[in-house]
Amino acid sequence: MASLYDGAVQNLIDELSRLPGIGPKSAQRIAFYILEESKDDAQALIEAVKAVKEHVHFCSICGNVTENDICSICADPRRSNNVICVVEEAKDIAAIEKTHEYRGKYHVLGGAINPIQGIGPDDLRIRSLLERIGNGSVHEVILATDPNIEGEATAAYISRLLTPFDIVVSRLASGLPMGGDLEYADEMTLSRAFEGRRRIQGNSQHAIIEPDQTAQRQHLA
Amino acid sequence: MASLYDGAVQNLIDELSRLPGIGPKSAQRIAFYILEESKDDAQALIEAVKAVKEHVHFCSICGNVTENDICSICADPRRSNNVICVVEEAKDIAAIEKTHEYRGKYHVLGGAINPIQGIGPDDLRIRSLLERIGNGSVHEVILATDPNIEGEATAAYISRLLTPFDIVVSRLASGLPMGGDLEYADEMTLSRAFEGRRRIQGNSQHAIIEPDQTAQRQHLA
């Protein structure tokens, strides 16, 4: 969009357009909203950005965001130290916490292995994960990286690193999203849903045809 | 979304959620983006918001946004003073300017008549429009308020106020959007497109059946 506004308005539109998910049209709409709102409201936004940059940093144990040295989850004595859930981003923690299913600790990698973007294992918080596991209280590591190429590669890489440890390594189930529609599921998701299918009843003498190595190899071929 | 973050992060998410078109998910994404970007980039955003609140106000003639007393369009001697295009919001000016079709001046009403939201004619910059027209150099007023109920009502109201003046009052054409699909046009738009149809060739003895008063009355009935 050509610059149609005087300096300050266009500058704010440009700054807002930098933010993720905000295109030039939304940026213009937000800029005008800020322009028309009260000085106090604009000041509240400024203070909120400032406070985040000044007071918030990453938990020295797990990498979650916190205003203290250690985040509220790591500091919570009611949460189990026996299981660590490994996620790519701090915001993934919020998504998992909302399920109220998980009462262990977390470890934030800070991304996923992505050769195209030049992100290798050394750019992720993998060493500190191994140190935490080396301390001995961990029984299970849940690899909850994203179910895409980078996340799968990262999970596979970390899983290999964890072979020397006497712990369970698990991965979140892939399959059809709840409330979704089989008809609209992509092939990859549907194929994972088949591989990961669970027996719900029936004669236990007849074994379910397991998602075995052969099937895996056929999929990768 | 429950507040899953420590104070400052949640506070920034709340502040961002207030902005138009930003839901809690986008707010979280943007908050984390700000959290992870450099201090300089965050500062640039803060300065941009500050500058807009400190330096930008509304043109004393037309109500457009400007950092000076008079906006660049009102101050442009190459633009005609004979025609005023009346819009609801300053951002509508940018949309019209992008067409490069219009070389007159503007007048920003600051909204449209909307009884439900309690916005009456006195809340809009209508008095200053009449003053500008009263100065005598205006030959045409183009009513470019939005083609919705509020915009139409506002155009009708202003049009009535302008009857005493010896000027042309026009309204932007309503009809099918270019690049659109007749099949997907709503009834209202299609009916306006019929009413406003233009002769493109043919025997001029056979008159096009005009969008006359009768047709109008039938539509309103």
GROMACS .gro file of C-alpha atoms in nm:
model
  442
    1MET     CA    1   0.000   0.000   0.000
    2ALA     CA    2   0.148   0.334  -0.098
    3SER     CA    3   0.211   0.570   0.189
    4LEU     CA    4  -0.096   0.790   0.190
    5TYR     CA    5  -0.059   0.934   0.536
    6ASP     CA    6   0.164   1.190   0.697
    7GLY     CA    7   0.476   1.059   0.874
    8ALA     CA    8   0.356   0.950   1.218
    9VAL     CA    9   0.041   0.767   1.106
   10GLN     CA   10   0.223   0.585   0.825
   11ASN     CA   11   0.505   0.502   1.064
   12LEU     CA   12   0.263   0.346   1.313
   13ILE     CA   13   0.097   0.150   1.030
   14ASP     CA   14   0.442   0.023   0.925
   15GLU     CA   15   0.532  -0.075   1.281
   16LEU     CA   16   0.202  -0.258   1.328
   17SER     CA   17   0.239  -0.437   0.992
   18ARG     CA   18   0.558  -0.597   1.123
   19LEU     CA   19   0.360  -0.789   1.386
   20PRO     CA   20   0.258  -1.147   1.302
   21GLY     CA   21  -0.086  -1.189   1.142
   22ILE     CA   22  -0.131  -0.816   1.083
   23GLY     CA   23  -0.148  -0.708   0.720
   24PRO     CA   24  -0.151  -0.348   0.592
   25LYS     CA   25  -0.533  -0.326   0.612
   26SER     CA   26  -0.552  -0.442   0.975
   27ALA     CA   27  -0.255  -0.221   1.060
   28GLN     CA   28  -0.440   0.080   0.920
   29ARG     CA   29  -0.753  -0.010   1.113
   30ILE     CA   30  -0.559  -0.050   1.439
   31ALA     CA   31  -0.360   0.271   1.380
   32PHE     CA   32  -0.683   0.468   1.341
   33TYR     CA   33  -0.826   0.300   1.647
   34ILE     CA   34  -0.521   0.407   1.848
   35LEU     CA   35  -0.544   0.754   1.697
   36GLU     CA   36  -0.904   0.792   1.809
   37GLU     CA   37  -0.884   0.626   2.152
   38SER     CA   38  -0.810   0.820   2.470
   39LYS     CA   39  -0.453   0.913   2.564
   40ASP     CA   40  -0.484   0.691   2.871
   41ASP     CA   41  -0.574   0.385   2.665
   42ALA     CA   42  -0.280   0.443   2.431
   43GLN     CA   43  -0.055   0.492   2.734
   44ALA     CA   44  -0.177   0.161   2.881
   45LEU     CA   45  -0.069  -0.015   2.561
   46ILE     CA   46   0.270   0.156   2.571
   47GLU     CA   47   0.320   0.059   2.938
   48ALA     CA   48   0.219  -0.302   2.867
   49VAL     CA   49   0.480  -0.333   2.589
   50LYS     CA   50   0.740  -0.166   2.811
   51ALA     CA   51   0.667  -0.390   3.111
   52VAL     CA   52   0.699  -0.705   2.902
   53LYS     CA   53   1.037  -0.597   2.768
   54GLU     CA   54   1.163  -0.486   3.109
   55HIS     CA   55   1.030  -0.748   3.349
   56VAL     CA   56   0.965  -1.066   3.152
   57HIS     CA   57   1.236  -1.315   3.073
   58PHE     CA   58   1.271  -1.691   3.041
   59CYS     CA   59   1.262  -1.937   3.332
   60SER     CA   60   1.617  -2.054   3.405
   61ILE     CA   61   1.496  -2.414   3.438
   62CYS     CA   62   1.239  -2.476   3.163
   63GLY     CA   63   1.249  -2.168   2.938
   64ASN     CA   64   0.886  -2.066   3.002
   65VAL     CA   65   0.814  -1.693   3.030
   66THR     CA   66   0.820  -1.550   3.381
   67GLU     CA   67   0.879  -1.232   3.575
   68ASN     CA   68   1.082  -1.423   3.837
   69ASP     CA   69   1.395  -1.634   3.805
   70ILE     CA   70   1.187  -1.955   3.804
   71CYS     CA   71   0.841  -1.978   3.642
   72SER     CA   72   0.526  -2.058   3.838
   73ILE     CA   73   0.509  -2.412   3.696
   74CYS     CA   74   0.869  -2.504   3.789
   75ALA     CA   75   0.816  -2.347   4.133
   76ASP     CA   76   0.491  -2.539   4.196
   77PRO     CA   77   0.564  -2.819   4.448
   78ARG     CA   78   0.235  -2.995   4.362
   79ARG     CA   79   0.355  -3.072   4.009
   80SER     CA   80   0.547  -3.391   3.942
   81ASN     CA   81   0.920  -3.378   3.871
   82ASN     CA   82   0.902  -3.727   3.721
   83VAL     CA   83   0.773  -3.623   3.383
   84ILE     CA   84   0.889  -3.347   3.147
   85CYS     CA   85   0.680  -3.235   2.852
   86VAL     CA   86   0.902  -3.093   2.577
   87VAL     CA   87   0.743  -2.818   2.366
   88GLU     CA   88   0.870  -2.587   2.095
   89GLU     CA   89   0.742  -2.255   2.227
   90ALA     CA   90   0.639  -2.110   2.563
   91LYS     CA   91   0.291  -2.048   2.420
   92ASP     CA   92   0.248  -2.424   2.367
   93ILE     CA   93   0.251  -2.452   2.748
   94ALA     CA   94  -0.062  -2.237   2.769
   95ALA     CA   95  -0.239  -2.463   2.518
   96ILE     CA   96  -0.152  -2.777   2.717
   97GLU     CA   97  -0.235  -2.618   3.053
   98LYS     CA   98  -0.583  -2.540   2.926
   99THR     CA   99  -0.656  -2.914   2.896
  100HIS     CA  100  -0.595  -2.958   3.274
  101GLU     CA  101  -0.466  -3.307   3.178
  102TYR     CA  102  -0.102  -3.262   3.262
  103ARG     CA  103   0.050  -3.209   3.605
  104GLY     CA  104   0.422  -3.252   3.531
  105LYS     CA  105   0.691  -3.005   3.431
  106TYR     CA  106   0.781  -2.855   3.092
  107HIS     CA  107   1.086  -2.784   2.883
  108VAL     CA  108   1.074  -2.518   2.610
  109LEU     CA  109   1.311  -2.582   2.317
  110GLY     CA  110   1.271  -2.237   2.169
  111GLY     CA  111   1.179  -2.372   1.823
  112ALA     CA  112   1.229  -2.681   1.610
  113ILE     CA  113   1.510  -2.809   1.392
  114ASN     CA  114   1.467  -2.635   1.057
  115PRO     CA  115   1.763  -2.656   0.816
  116ILE     CA  116   1.596  -2.417   0.568
  117GLN     CA  117   1.579  -2.142   0.832
  118GLY     CA  118   1.926  -2.244   0.956
  119ILE     CA  119   1.801  -2.366   1.296
  120GLY     CA  120   2.009  -2.664   1.410
  121PRO     CA  121   2.003  -2.865   1.735
  122ASP     CA  122   2.258  -2.629   1.891
  123ASP     CA  123   2.014  -2.338   1.857
  124LEU     CA  124   1.759  -2.519   2.073
  125ARG     CA  125   1.759  -2.571   2.450
  126ILE     CA  126   1.846  -2.942   2.417
  127ARG     CA  127   2.161  -2.945   2.632
  128SER     CA  128   1.970  -2.811   2.933
  129LEU     CA  129   1.702  -3.077   2.875
  130LEU     CA  130   1.967  -3.351   2.892
  131GLU     CA  131   2.107  -3.195   3.211
  132ARG     CA  132   1.762  -3.199   3.372
  133ILE     CA  133   1.713  -3.564   3.274
  134GLY     CA  134   2.065  -3.647   3.397
  135ASN     CA  135   1.966  -3.532   3.746
  136GLY     CA  136   1.775  -3.859   3.776
  137SER     CA  137   1.422  -3.781   3.894
  138VAL     CA  138   1.271  -3.795   3.544
  139HIS     CA  139   1.086  -4.115   3.446
  140GLU     CA  140   0.915  -4.000   3.128
  141VAL     CA  141   0.977  -3.740   2.860
  142ILE     CA  142   0.674  -3.648   2.647
  143LEU     CA  143   0.782  -3.504   2.313
  144ALA     CA  144   0.508  -3.252   2.234
  145THR     CA  145   0.672  -3.075   1.941
  146ASP     CA  146   0.438  -2.977   1.657
  147PRO     CA  147   0.303  -3.257   1.434
  148ASN     CA  148   0.475  -3.117   1.122
  149ILE     CA  149   0.802  -3.198   0.943
  150GLU     CA  150   1.021  -2.983   1.171
  151GLY     CA  151   0.850  -3.096   1.490
  152GLU     CA  152   0.868  -3.463   1.391
  153ALA     CA  153   1.237  -3.431   1.301
  154THR     CA  154   1.308  -3.258   1.632
  155ALA     CA  155   1.121  -3.529   1.825
  156ALA     CA  156   1.313  -3.801   1.639
  157TYR     CA  157   1.645  -3.626   1.707
  158ILE     CA  158   1.580  -3.580   2.081
  159SER     CA  159   1.442  -3.933   2.106
  160ARG     CA  160   1.776  -4.068   1.974
  161LEU     CA  161   1.969  -3.857   2.226
  162LEU     CA  162   1.757  -4.004   2.506
  163THR     CA  163   1.830  -4.374   2.429
  164PRO     CA  164   2.112  -4.396   2.689
  165PHE     CA  165   1.874  -4.290   2.967
  166ASP     CA  166   1.653  -4.545   3.140
  167ILE     CA  167   1.331  -4.349   3.083
  168VAL     CA  168   1.008  -4.371   2.883
  169VAL     CA  169   1.001  -4.139   2.582
  170SER     CA  170   0.654  -4.075   2.438
  171ARG     CA  171   0.501  -3.862   2.169
  172LEU     CA  172   0.155  -3.702   2.164
  173ALA     CA  173  -0.094  -3.905   1.956
  174SER     CA  174  -0.159  -3.794   1.600
  175GLY     CA  175  -0.501  -3.854   1.448
  176LEU     CA  176  -0.831  -3.698   1.362
  177PRO     CA  177  -0.903  -3.376   1.552
  178MET     CA  178  -1.208  -3.399   1.778
  179GLY     CA  179  -1.513  -3.230   1.631
  180GLY     CA  180  -1.355  -3.264   1.289
  181ASP     CA  181  -1.490  -3.439   0.984
  182LEU     CA  182  -1.326  -3.753   0.844
  183GLU     CA  183  -1.420  -3.643   0.494
  184TYR     CA  184  -1.208  -3.329   0.525
  185ALA     CA  185  -0.906  -3.483   0.698
  186ASP     CA  186  -0.586  -3.469   0.494
  187GLU     CA  187  -0.423  -3.799   0.386
  188MET     CA  188  -0.136  -3.764   0.629
  189THR     CA  189  -0.366  -3.718   0.930
  190LEU     CA  190  -0.597  -4.000   0.820
  191SER     CA  191  -0.304  -4.234   0.764
  192ARG     CA  192  -0.174  -4.150   1.115
  193ALA     CA  193  -0.520  -4.211   1.256
  194PHE     CA  194  -0.517  -4.559   1.099
  195GLU     CA  195  -0.171  -4.640   1.227
  196GLY     CA  196  -0.258  -4.525   1.577
  197ARG     CA  197  -0.604  -4.688   1.596
  198ARG     CA  198  -0.702  -4.834   1.931
  199ARG     CA  199  -0.898  -5.151   2.014
  200ILE     CA  200  -1.223  -5.050   2.181
  201GLN     CA  201  -1.375  -5.400   2.219
  202GLY     CA  202  -1.358  -5.752   2.076
  203ASN     CA  203  -1.193  -6.091   2.116
  204SER     CA  204  -0.845  -6.023   2.247
  205GLN     CA  205  -0.719  -6.343   2.079
  206HIS     CA  206  -0.749  -6.167   1.746
  207ALA     CA  207  -0.470  -5.914   1.757
  208ILE     CA  208  -0.519  -5.573   1.605
  209ILE     CA  209  -0.286  -5.540   1.306
  210GLU     CA  210  -0.029  -5.323   1.472
  211PRO     CA  211   0.120  -5.008   1.315
  212ASP     CA  212   0.437  -5.216   1.277
  213GLN     CA  213   0.773  -5.149   1.124
  214THR     CA  214   0.667  -5.283   0.785
  215ALA     CA  215   0.379  -5.039   0.762
  216GLN     CA  216   0.605  -4.757   0.869
  217ARG     CA  217   0.860  -4.846   0.604
  218GLN     CA  218   0.592  -4.856   0.336
  219HIS     CA  219   0.480  -4.509   0.437
  220LEU     CA  220   0.828  -4.366   0.421
  221ALA     CA  221   0.904  -4.537   0.086
  222MET     CA  222  -0.905  -1.760   2.776
  223ALA     CA  223  -0.804  -1.802   3.138
  224SER     CA  224  -0.503  -1.603   3.245
  225LEU     CA  225  -0.219  -1.851   3.217
  226TYR     CA  226   0.069  -1.608   3.222
  227ASP     CA  227   0.238  -1.399   3.482
  228GLY     CA  228   0.118  -1.039   3.516
  229ALA     CA  229   0.306  -0.848   3.246
  230VAL     CA  230   0.254  -1.098   2.962
  231GLN     CA  231  -0.116  -1.140   3.041
  232ASN     CA  232  -0.152  -0.764   3.069
  233LEU     CA  233   0.001  -0.713   2.723
  234ILE     CA  234  -0.228  -0.985   2.581
  235ASP     CA  235  -0.527  -0.804   2.735
  236GLU     CA  236  -0.418  -0.468   2.597
  237LEU     CA  237  -0.366  -0.614   2.248
  238SER     CA  238  -0.704  -0.793   2.260
  239ARG     CA  239  -0.871  -0.453   2.292
  240LEU     CA  240  -0.754  -0.355   1.943
  241PRO     CA  241  -0.999  -0.407   1.656
  242GLY     CA  242  -0.972  -0.741   1.473
  243ILE     CA  243  -0.740  -0.893   1.733
  244GLY     CA  244  -0.879  -1.187   1.929
  245PRO     CA  245  -0.715  -1.357   2.227
  246LYS     CA  246  -0.519  -1.601   2.005
  247SER     CA  247  -0.370  -1.328   1.784
  248ALA     CA  248  -0.302  -1.117   2.093
  249GLN     CA  249  -0.105  -1.405   2.244
  250ARG     CA  250   0.090  -1.455   1.922
  251ILE     CA  251   0.174  -1.085   1.899
  252ALA     CA  252   0.264  -1.062   2.269
  253PHE     CA  253   0.514  -1.346   2.229
  254TYR     CA  254   0.649  -1.187   1.915
  255ILE     CA  255   0.708  -0.863   2.105
  256LEU     CA  256   0.859  -1.060   2.393
  257GLU     CA  257   1.110  -1.226   2.163
  258GLU     CA  258   1.198  -0.933   1.937
  259SER     CA  259   1.487  -0.696   2.009
  260LYS     CA  260   1.448  -0.412   2.260
  261ASP     CA  261   1.499  -0.165   1.973
  262ASP     CA  262   1.211  -0.307   1.773
  263ALA     CA  263   0.978  -0.293   2.074
  264GLN     CA  264   1.094   0.062   2.139
  265ALA     CA  265   1.017   0.157   1.776
  266LEU     CA  266   0.660   0.036   1.827
  267ILE     CA  267   0.630   0.233   2.152
  268GLU     CA  268   0.765   0.549   1.984
  269ALA     CA  269   0.526   0.507   1.690
  270VAL     CA  270   0.224   0.488   1.921
  271LYS     CA  271   0.354   0.785   2.120
  272ALA     CA  272   0.419   0.997   1.810
  273VAL     CA  273   0.069   0.936   1.676
  274LYS     CA  274  -0.089   1.040   2.005
  275GLU     CA  275   0.136   1.345   2.041
  276HIS     CA  276   0.164   1.483   1.688
  277VAL     CA  277  -0.136   1.366   1.489
  278HIS     CA  278  -0.468   1.542   1.500
  279PHE     CA  279  -0.750   1.622   1.261
  280CYS     CA  280  -0.731   1.876   0.978
  281SER     CA  281  -0.918   2.191   1.081
  282ILE     CA  282  -1.082   2.212   0.737
  283CYS     CA  283  -1.178   1.858   0.633
  284GLY     CA  284  -1.117   1.638   0.940
  285ASN     CA  285  -0.852   1.419   0.773
  286VAL     CA  286  -0.557   1.310   0.988
  287THR     CA  287  -0.252   1.534   0.973
  288GLU     CA  288   0.052   1.645   1.170
  289ASN     CA  289  -0.005   2.006   1.063
  290ASP     CA  290  -0.301   2.238   1.110
  291ILE     CA  291  -0.423   2.166   0.756
  292CYS     CA  292  -0.383   1.827   0.586
  293SER     CA  293  -0.179   1.773   0.271
  294ILE     CA  294  -0.491   1.736   0.055
  295CYS     CA  295  -0.653   2.062   0.173
  296ALA     CA  296  -0.316   2.236   0.136
  297ASP     CA  297  -0.262   2.106  -0.220
  298PRO     CA  298  -0.327   2.396  -0.463
  299ARG     CA  299  -0.352   2.154  -0.759
  300ARG     CA  300  -0.669   1.999  -0.618
  301SER     CA  301  -1.005   2.150  -0.710
  302ASN     CA  302  -1.203   2.345  -0.450
  303ASN     CA  303  -1.517   2.302  -0.662
  304VAL     CA  304  -1.598   1.951  -0.547
  305ILE     CA  305  -1.611   1.802  -0.198
  306CYS     CA  306  -1.626   1.428  -0.142
  307VAL     CA  307  -1.798   1.351   0.190
  308VAL     CA  308  -1.674   1.035   0.366
  309GLU     CA  309  -1.743   0.876   0.702
  310GLU     CA  310  -1.387   0.813   0.818
  311ALA     CA  311  -1.042   0.951   0.743
  312LYS     CA  312  -0.935   0.604   0.629
  313ASP     CA  313  -1.196   0.618   0.352
  314ILE     CA  314  -0.984   0.896   0.200
  315ALA     CA  315  -0.692   0.656   0.157
  316ALA     CA  316  -0.920   0.408  -0.023
  317ILE     CA  317  -1.044   0.675  -0.266
  318GLU     CA  318  -0.696   0.825  -0.318
  319LYS     CA  319  -0.570   0.484  -0.429
  320THR     CA  320  -0.805   0.496  -0.730
  321HIS     CA  321  -0.630   0.815  -0.855
  322GLU     CA  322  -0.974   0.909  -0.996
  323TYR     CA  323  -1.051   1.203  -0.774
  324ARG     CA  324  -0.872   1.538  -0.761
  325GLY     CA  325  -1.109   1.743  -0.544
  326LYS     CA  326  -1.124   1.797  -0.169
  327TYR     CA  327  -1.273   1.584   0.109
  328HIS     CA  328  -1.486   1.623   0.416
  329VAL     CA  329  -1.473   1.365   0.696
  330LEU     CA  330  -1.797   1.329   0.893
  331GLY     CA  331  -1.642   1.119   1.169
  332GLY     CA  332  -1.902   0.843   1.138
  333ALA     CA  333  -2.259   0.793   1.018
  334ILE     CA  334  -2.600   0.852   1.172
  335ASN     CA  335  -2.671   0.547   1.388
  336PRO     CA  336  -2.960   0.578   1.635
  337ILE     CA  337  -2.879   0.239   1.792
  338GLN     CA  338  -2.531   0.357   1.887
  339GLY     CA  339  -2.674   0.697   1.979
  340ILE     CA  340  -2.493   0.882   1.698
  341GLY     CA  341  -2.711   1.167   1.570
  342PRO     CA  342  -2.644   1.437   1.308
  343ASP     CA  343  -2.502   1.668   1.578
  344ASP     CA  344  -2.225   1.418   1.654
  345LEU     CA  345  -2.099   1.440   1.294
  346ARG     CA  346  -1.903   1.719   1.126
  347ILE     CA  347  -2.206   1.833   0.923
  348ARG     CA  348  -2.214   2.198   1.037
  349SER     CA  349  -1.858   2.256   0.913
  350LEU     CA  350  -1.953   2.092   0.580
  351LEU     CA  351  -2.240   2.341   0.539
  352GLU     CA  352  -2.003   2.628   0.623
  353ARG     CA  353  -1.757   2.512   0.358
  354ILE     CA  354  -2.035   2.490   0.099
  355GLY     CA  355  -2.168   2.829   0.208
  356ASN     CA  356  -1.834   2.986   0.110
  357GLY     CA  357  -1.950   2.954  -0.251
  358SER     CA  358  -1.673   2.784  -0.448
  359VAL     CA  359  -1.829   2.435  -0.427
  360HIS     CA  360  -2.020   2.313  -0.735
  361GLU     CA  361  -2.065   1.948  -0.646
  362VAL     CA  362  -2.084   1.742  -0.327
  363ILE     CA  363  -2.022   1.370  -0.371
  364LEU     CA  364  -2.180   1.172  -0.086
  365ALA     CA  365  -1.941   0.877  -0.043
  366THR     CA  366  -2.074   0.741   0.285
  367ASP     CA  367  -2.080   0.360   0.313
  368PRO     CA  368  -2.343   0.173   0.108
  369ASN     CA  369  -2.515   0.035   0.421
  370ILE     CA  370  -2.822   0.144   0.621
  371GLU     CA  371  -2.634   0.404   0.829
  372GLY     CA  372  -2.441   0.542   0.533
  373GLU     CA  373  -2.752   0.565   0.316
  374ALA     CA  374  -2.946   0.740   0.593
  375THR     CA  375  -2.660   0.985   0.644
  376ALA     CA  376  -2.640   1.056   0.271
  377ALA     CA  377  -3.018   1.111   0.255
  378TYR     CA  378  -3.004   1.343   0.557
  379ILE     CA  379  -2.718   1.556   0.420
  380SER     CA  380  -2.875   1.558   0.075
  381ARG     CA  381  -3.189   1.716   0.227
  382LEU     CA  382  -2.980   1.979   0.407
  383LEU     CA  383  -2.814   2.070   0.076
  384THR     CA  384  -3.139   2.142  -0.118
  385PRO     CA  385  -3.115   2.521  -0.055
  386PHE     CA  386  -2.771   2.539  -0.219
  387ASP     CA  387  -2.739   2.569  -0.596
  388ILE     CA  388  -2.505   2.270  -0.630
  389VAL     CA  389  -2.501   1.918  -0.770
  390VAL     CA  390  -2.528   1.647  -0.502
  391SER     CA  391  -2.422   1.301  -0.616
  392ARG     CA  392  -2.381   0.958  -0.462
  393LEU     CA  393  -2.127   0.688  -0.554
  394ALA     CA  394  -2.280   0.419  -0.779
  395SER     CA  395  -2.397   0.098  -0.616
  396GLY     CA  396  -2.381  -0.225  -0.814
  397LEU     CA  397  -2.188  -0.541  -0.871
  398PRO     CA  398  -1.829  -0.524  -0.749
  399MET     CA  399  -1.571  -0.565  -1.028
  400GLY     CA  400  -1.418  -0.911  -1.041
  401GLY     CA  401  -1.720  -1.039  -0.852
  402ASP     CA  402  -1.963  -1.309  -0.952
  403LEU     CA  403  -2.328  -1.228  -1.029
  404GLU     CA  404  -2.429  -1.563  -0.882
  405TYR     CA  405  -2.292  -1.468  -0.541
  406ALA     CA  406  -2.421  -1.110  -0.532
  407ASP     CA  407  -2.674  -1.044  -0.256
  408GLU     CA  408  -3.028  -0.939  -0.356
  409MET     CA  409  -2.980  -0.580  -0.243
  410THR     CA  410  -2.666  -0.532  -0.454
  411LEU     CA  411  -2.821  -0.703  -0.757
  412SER     CA  412  -3.137  -0.495  -0.728
  413ARG     CA  413  -2.923  -0.177  -0.713
  414ALA     CA  414  -2.726  -0.297  -1.014
  415PHE     CA  415  -3.056  -0.332  -1.210
  416GLU     CA  416  -3.182   0.010  -1.103
  417GLY     CA  417  -2.853   0.174  -1.197
  418ARG     CA  418  -2.799  -0.012  -1.529
  419ARG     CA  419  -2.649   0.193  -1.812
  420ARG     CA  420  -2.723   0.183  -2.185
  421ILE     CA  421  -2.413   0.064  -2.369
  422GLN     CA  422  -2.556   0.061  -2.725
  423GLY     CA  423  -2.884   0.043  -2.917
  424ASN     CA  424  -3.158   0.253  -3.072
  425SER     CA  425  -3.189   0.564  -2.862
  426GLN     CA  426  -3.560   0.594  -2.959
  427HIS     CA  427  -3.629   0.300  -2.731
  428ALA     CA  428  -3.574   0.444  -2.390
  429ILE     CA  429  -3.418   0.235  -2.119
  430ILE     CA  430  -3.678   0.176  -1.850
  431GLU     CA  431  -3.544   0.425  -1.602
  432PRO     CA  432  -3.494   0.351  -1.235
  433ASP     CA  433  -3.785   0.586  -1.182
  434GLN     CA  434  -3.989   0.690  -0.884
  435THR     CA  435  -4.237   0.406  -0.934
  436ALA     CA  436  -3.965   0.145  -0.923
  437GLN     CA  437  -3.819   0.309  -0.616
  438ARG     CA  438  -4.155   0.309  -0.443
  439GLN     CA  439  -4.207  -0.057  -0.523
  440HIS     CA  440  -3.871  -0.138  -0.370
  441LEU     CA  441  -3.944   0.048  -0.054
  442ALA     CA  442  -4.292  -0.101  -0.022
   0.00000   0.00000   0.00000
